[in-house]
PDB file of C-alpha atoms and ligand atoms in Angstrom:
ATOM      1  CA  UNK A  30      75.864 104.159  86.479  1.00  0.00           C
ATOM      2  CA  UNK A  31      75.209 105.801  89.848  1.00  0.00           C
ATOM      3  CA  UNK A  32      77.886 106.135  92.532  1.00  0.00           C
ATOM      4  CA  UNK A  33      77.274 107.069  96.186  1.00  0.00           C
ATOM      5  CA  UNK A  34      80.117 107.939  98.563  1.00  0.00           C
ATOM      6  CA  UNK A  35      79.388 107.466 102.264  1.00  0.00           C
ATOM      7  CA  UNK A  36      81.173 108.716 105.399  1.00  0.00           C
ATOM      8  CA  UNK A  37      80.045 109.552 108.918  1.00  0.00           C
ATOM      9  CA  UNK A  38      79.120 113.231 108.752  1.00  0.00           C
ATOM     10  CA  UNK A  39      78.985 113.966 104.977  1.00  0.00           C
ATOM     11  CA  UNK A  40      80.987 117.127 105.565  1.00  0.00           C
ATOM     12  CA  UNK A  41      84.614 115.971 105.153  1.00  0.00           C
ATOM     13  CA  UNK A  42      85.493 112.746 103.320  1.00  0.00           C
ATOM     14  CA  UNK A  43      82.478 111.860 101.196  1.00  0.00           C
ATOM     15  CA  UNK A  44      81.833 115.358  99.798  1.00  0.00           C
ATOM     16  CA  UNK A  45      85.567 115.521  98.999  1.00  0.00           C
ATOM     17  CA  UNK A  46      85.211 112.196  97.183  1.00  0.00           C
ATOM     18  CA  UNK A  47      82.143 113.479  95.364  1.00  0.00           C
ATOM     19  CA  UNK A  48      84.054 116.537  94.131  1.00  0.00           C
ATOM     20  CA  UNK A  49      87.215 114.694  93.160  1.00  0.00           C
ATOM     21  CA  UNK A  50      85.403 111.840  91.455  1.00  0.00           C
ATOM     22  CA  UNK A  51      83.070 114.199  89.593  1.00  0.00           C
ATOM     23  CA  UNK A  52      86.120 115.947  88.143  1.00  0.00           C
ATOM     24  CA  UNK A  53      87.615 112.573  87.161  1.00  0.00           C
ATOM     25  CA  UNK A  54      84.324 111.691  85.462  1.00  0.00           C
ATOM     26  CA  UNK A  55      84.388 114.966  83.522  1.00  0.00           C
ATOM     27  CA  UNK A  56      88.039 114.501  82.533  1.00  0.00           C
ATOM     28  CA  UNK A  57      87.173 111.028  81.226  1.00  0.00           C
ATOM     29  CA  UNK A  58      84.221 112.465  79.269  1.00  0.00           C
ATOM     30  CA  UNK A  59      81.762 110.241  81.157  1.00  0.00           C
ATOM     31  CA  UNK A  60      79.324 112.847  82.509  1.00  0.00           C
ATOM     32  CA  UNK A  61      76.462 111.347  80.518  1.00  0.00           C
ATOM     33  CA  UNK A  62      77.158 107.867  81.897  1.00  0.00           C
ATOM     34  CA  UNK A  63      77.954 108.440  85.580  1.00  0.00           C
ATOM     35  CA  UNK A  64      75.992 110.193  88.339  1.00  0.00           C
ATOM     36  CA  UNK A  65      77.760 111.038  91.629  1.00  0.00           C
ATOM     37  CA  UNK A  66      76.355 111.769  95.093  1.00  0.00           C
ATOM     38  CA  UNK A  67      77.499 111.577  98.711  1.00  0.00           C
ATOM     39  CA  UNK A  68      75.839 111.177 102.097  1.00  0.00           C
ATOM     40  CA  UNK A  69      76.529 110.501 105.765  1.00  0.00           C
ATOM     41  CA  UNK A  70      75.587 107.782 108.215  1.00  0.00           C
ATOM     42  CA  UNK A  71      74.759 110.356 110.898  1.00  0.00           C
ATOM     43  CA  UNK A  72      72.262 113.214 110.749  1.00  0.00           C
ATOM     44  CA  UNK A  73      74.203 115.861 112.733  1.00  0.00           C
ATOM     45  CA  UNK A  74      75.197 117.882 109.683  1.00  0.00           C
ATOM     46  CA  UNK A  75      72.181 117.385 107.405  1.00  0.00           C
ATOM     47  CA  UNK A  76      71.662 120.563 105.355  1.00  0.00           C
ATOM     48  CA  UNK A  77      75.178 121.858 106.032  1.00  0.00           C
ATOM     49  CA  UNK A  78      77.891 122.615 103.455  1.00  0.00           C
ATOM     50  CA  UNK A  79      81.213 120.735 103.669  1.00  0.00           C
ATOM     51  CA  UNK A  80      83.639 121.566 106.503  1.00  0.00           C
ATOM     52  CA  UNK A  81      85.616 124.761 105.740  1.00  0.00           C
ATOM     53  CA  UNK A  82      88.900 122.844 105.860  1.00  0.00           C
ATOM     54  CA  UNK A  83      87.624 120.285 103.340  1.00  0.00           C
ATOM     55  CA  UNK A  84      86.427 123.108 101.077  1.00  0.00           C
ATOM     56  CA  UNK A  85      89.797 124.876 101.306  1.00  0.00           C
ATOM     57  CA  UNK A  86      91.802 121.699 100.652  1.00  0.00           C
ATOM     58  CA  UNK A  87      89.661 120.814  97.618  1.00  0.00           C
ATOM     59  CA  UNK A  88      89.937 124.394  96.323  1.00  0.00           C
ATOM     60  CA  UNK A  89      93.747 124.166  96.499  1.00  0.00           C
ATOM     61  CA  UNK A  90      93.370 121.409  93.884  1.00  0.00           C
ATOM     62  CA  UNK A  91      90.930 123.432  91.812  1.00  0.00           C
ATOM     63  CA  UNK A  92      87.784 121.667  93.004  1.00  0.00           C
ATOM     64  CA  UNK A  93      84.845 123.661  94.374  1.00  0.00           C
ATOM     65  CA  UNK A  94      82.713 121.612  96.776  1.00  0.00           C
ATOM     66  CA  UNK A  95      81.163 124.655  98.484  1.00  0.00           C
ATOM     67  CA  UNK A  96      77.759 124.078  96.907  1.00  0.00           C
ATOM     68  CA  UNK A  97      77.274 120.582  98.299  1.00  0.00           C
ATOM     69  CA  UNK A  98      74.676 119.992 101.015  1.00  0.00           C
ATOM     70  CA  UNK A  99      74.893 117.127 103.517  1.00  0.00           C
ATOM     71  CA  UNK A 100      72.224 114.454 103.586  1.00  0.00           C
ATOM     72  CA  UNK A 101      71.805 111.219 105.504  1.00  0.00           C
ATOM     73  CA  UNK A 102      72.136 107.711 104.055  1.00  0.00           C
ATOM     74  CA  UNK A 103      68.770 105.983 103.624  1.00  0.00           C
ATOM     75  CA  UNK A 104      67.442 102.527 102.779  1.00  0.00           C
ATOM     76  CA  UNK A 105      66.272 103.755  99.361  1.00  0.00           C
ATOM     77  CA  UNK A 106      69.921 104.232  98.431  1.00  0.00           C
ATOM     78  CA  UNK A 107      70.387 100.456  98.188  1.00  0.00           C
ATOM     79  CA  UNK A 108      68.168 100.411  95.094  1.00  0.00           C
ATOM     80  CA  UNK A 109      68.984 103.865  93.731  1.00  0.00           C
ATOM     81  CA  UNK A 110      72.733 103.290  93.296  1.00  0.00           C
ATOM     82  CA  UNK A 111      75.022 100.839  91.496  1.00  0.00           C
ATOM     83  CA  UNK A 112      77.969 101.505  93.817  1.00  0.00           C
ATOM     84  CA  UNK A 113      77.792 102.391  97.524  1.00  0.00           C
ATOM     85  CA  UNK A 114      81.335 103.230  98.611  1.00  0.00           C
ATOM     86  CA  UNK A 115      81.980 103.785 102.336  1.00  0.00           C
ATOM     87  CA  UNK A 116      85.191 105.438 103.545  1.00  0.00           C
ATOM     88  CA  UNK A 117      85.889 103.183 106.564  1.00  0.00           C
ATOM     89  CA  UNK A 118      84.878  99.971 108.284  1.00  0.00           C
ATOM     90  CA  UNK A 119      82.535 101.784 110.662  1.00  0.00           C
ATOM     91  CA  UNK A 120      80.580 103.168 107.708  1.00  0.00           C
ATOM     92  CA  UNK A 121      80.633  99.756 106.026  1.00  0.00           C
ATOM     93  CA  UNK A 122      79.306  98.051 109.160  1.00  0.00           C
ATOM     94  CA  UNK A 123      76.511 100.617 109.537  1.00  0.00           C
ATOM     95  CA  UNK A 124      75.486 100.188 105.890  1.00  0.00           C
ATOM     96  CA  UNK A 125      75.524  96.381 106.186  1.00  0.00           C
ATOM     97  CA  UNK A 126      73.335  96.707 109.266  1.00  0.00           C
ATOM     98  CA  UNK A 127      70.611  98.371 107.189  1.00  0.00           C
ATOM     99  CA  UNK A 128      71.038  96.185 104.105  1.00  0.00           C
ATOM    100  CA  UNK A 129      67.866  94.606 102.649  1.00  0.00           C
ATOM    101  CA  UNK A 130      67.992  90.957 101.497  1.00  0.00           C
ATOM    102  CA  UNK A 131      67.873  91.916  97.864  1.00  0.00           C
ATOM    103  CA  UNK A 132      69.037  95.163  96.255  1.00  0.00           C
ATOM    104  CA  UNK A 133      70.878  96.698  93.352  1.00  0.00           C
ATOM    105  CA  UNK A 134      74.038  98.217  94.835  1.00  0.00           C
ATOM    106  CA  UNK A 135      77.516  96.798  95.049  1.00  0.00           C
ATOM    107  CA  UNK A 136      78.951  97.807  98.448  1.00  0.00           C
ATOM    108  CA  UNK A 137      82.738  98.186  98.720  1.00  0.00           C
ATOM    109  CA  UNK A 138      85.271 100.192 100.705  1.00  0.00           C
ATOM    110  CA  UNK A 139      86.227 103.044  98.355  1.00  0.00           C
ATOM    111  CA  UNK A 140      89.966 102.388  98.712  1.00  0.00           C
ATOM    112  CA  UNK A 141      89.465  98.931  97.215  1.00  0.00           C
ATOM    113  CA  UNK A 142      89.624 100.855  93.930  1.00  0.00           C
ATOM    114  CA  UNK A 143      93.054 102.177  94.929  1.00  0.00           C
ATOM    115  CA  UNK A 144      94.282  98.580  95.202  1.00  0.00           C
ATOM    116  CA  UNK A 145      93.835  98.635  99.009  1.00  0.00           C
ATOM    117  CA  UNK A 146      91.024  96.155  99.757  1.00  0.00           C
ATOM    118  CA  UNK A 147      91.404  96.692 103.529  1.00  0.00           C
ATOM    119  CA  UNK A 148      92.093 100.411 103.239  1.00  0.00           C
ATOM    120  CA  UNK A 149      90.262 103.118 105.122  1.00  0.00           C
ATOM    121  CA  UNK A 150      90.101 106.862 104.436  1.00  0.00           C
ATOM    122  CA  UNK A 151      90.837 108.210 107.945  1.00  0.00           C
ATOM    123  CA  UNK A 152      88.436 110.705 109.468  1.00  0.00           C
ATOM    124  CA  UNK A 153      90.188 114.136 109.327  1.00  0.00           C
ATOM    125  CA  UNK A 154      87.540 115.928 111.407  1.00  0.00           C
ATOM    126  CA  UNK A 155      89.533 116.124 114.632  1.00  0.00           C
ATOM    127  CA  UNK A 156      92.974 116.438 113.017  1.00  0.00           C
ATOM    128  CA  UNK A 157      94.953 119.171 111.296  1.00  0.00           C
ATOM    129  CA  UNK A 158      95.031 120.385 107.702  1.00  0.00           C
ATOM    130  CA  UNK A 159      97.502 117.674 106.698  1.00  0.00           C
ATOM    131  CA  UNK A 160      94.738 115.121 107.288  1.00  0.00           C
ATOM    132  CA  UNK A 161      92.645 116.747 104.582  1.00  0.00           C
ATOM    133  CA  UNK A 162      95.538 116.632 102.114  1.00  0.00           C
ATOM    134  CA  UNK A 163      96.099 112.933 102.847  1.00  0.00           C
ATOM    135  CA  UNK A 164      92.390 112.273 102.363  1.00  0.00           C
ATOM    136  CA  UNK A 165      92.488 113.978  98.956  1.00  0.00           C
ATOM    137  CA  UNK A 166      95.579 111.996  97.891  1.00  0.00           C
ATOM    138  CA  UNK A 167      93.835 108.706  98.700  1.00  0.00           C
ATOM    139  CA  UNK A 168      90.582 109.793  97.102  1.00  0.00           C
ATOM    140  CA  UNK A 169      92.315 110.889  93.890  1.00  0.00           C
ATOM    141  CA  UNK A 170      93.989 107.509  93.534  1.00  0.00           C
ATOM    142  CA  UNK A 171      90.790 105.556  94.248  1.00  0.00           C
ATOM    143  CA  UNK A 172      88.875 107.792  91.821  1.00  0.00           C
ATOM    144  CA  UNK A 173      91.282 106.900  89.017  1.00  0.00           C
ATOM    145  CA  UNK A 174      90.846 103.229  89.880  1.00  0.00           C
ATOM    146  CA  UNK A 175      87.073 103.501  89.916  1.00  0.00           C
ATOM    147  CA  UNK A 176      87.044 105.231  86.513  1.00  0.00           C
ATOM    148  CA  UNK A 177      89.259 102.447  85.141  1.00  0.00           C
ATOM    149  CA  UNK A 178      86.957  99.814  86.639  1.00  0.00           C
ATOM    150  CA  UNK A 179      83.790 101.390  85.230  1.00  0.00           C
ATOM    151  CA  UNK A 180      85.395 101.759  81.803  1.00  0.00           C
ATOM    152  CA  UNK A 181      86.422  98.092  81.905  1.00  0.00           C
ATOM    153  CA  UNK A 182      82.994  96.718  82.864  1.00  0.00           C
ATOM    154  CA  UNK A 183      80.946  99.175  80.751  1.00  0.00           C
TER     155      UNK A 183
HETATM  156  P1  LIG B 229      83.263 112.910 107.780  1.00  0.00           P
HETATM  157  O1  LIG B 229      83.894 113.575 109.094  1.00  0.00           O
HETATM  158  O2  LIG B 229      82.614 111.619 108.200  1.00  0.00           O
HETATM  159  O3  LIG B 229      84.452 112.687 106.900  1.00  0.00           O
HETATM  160  O4  LIG B 229      82.287 113.917 107.231  1.00  0.00           O
HETATM  161  C1  LIG B 229      83.124 113.792 110.245  1.00  0.00           C
HETATM  162  C2  LIG B 229      82.431 114.968 110.365  1.00  0.00           C
HETATM  163  C3  LIG B 229      81.694 115.205 111.506  1.00  0.00           C
HETATM  164  C4  LIG B 229      81.640 114.264 112.504  1.00  0.00           C
HETATM  165  C5  LIG B 229      82.313 113.069 112.361  1.00  0.00           C
HETATM  166  C6  LIG B 229      83.058 112.839 111.224  1.00  0.00           C
HETATM  167  N1  LIG B 229      80.903 114.527 113.691  1.00  0.00           N
HETATM  168  O5  LIG B 229      80.925 113.681 114.596  1.00  0.00           O
HETATM  169  O6  LIG B 229      80.245 115.566 113.774  1.00  0.00           O
END
């Protein structure tokens, strides 16, 4: 089972989701079953580590995302992943705009797994530190929901 988190820059929300969800996978003992990656719609930050504020917020919860490196979403991802999980409607629209007729991935807003089918993880890039804490709260809840979902269908 391969999971790909997608946001705009791949330096704030999706690397945070990658770190949080990877820890949830480990806590559930599912490392052998689930692979986790993240990427961005845009290419501005390709090759960069996560935003310092995202790194610091994750570290406050015991999660080190400092080693992650941003990459851009690509058409191959539609066949490489089982789940493609965008953070907001803009990301979802951009992914749908590149979608081939036939592919492997299920595409869903990530917060659907937090019981919020219309929910968006707001972009914290231009806000304060509180935005990063809110992002992590949402991501933790959706990560629990996604683990539950995968365990139910597996
Ligand atoms: P992210 O946040 O999509 O959560 O990584 C952003 C980071 C950078 C930019 C936009 C959003 N940017 O425009 O550079």
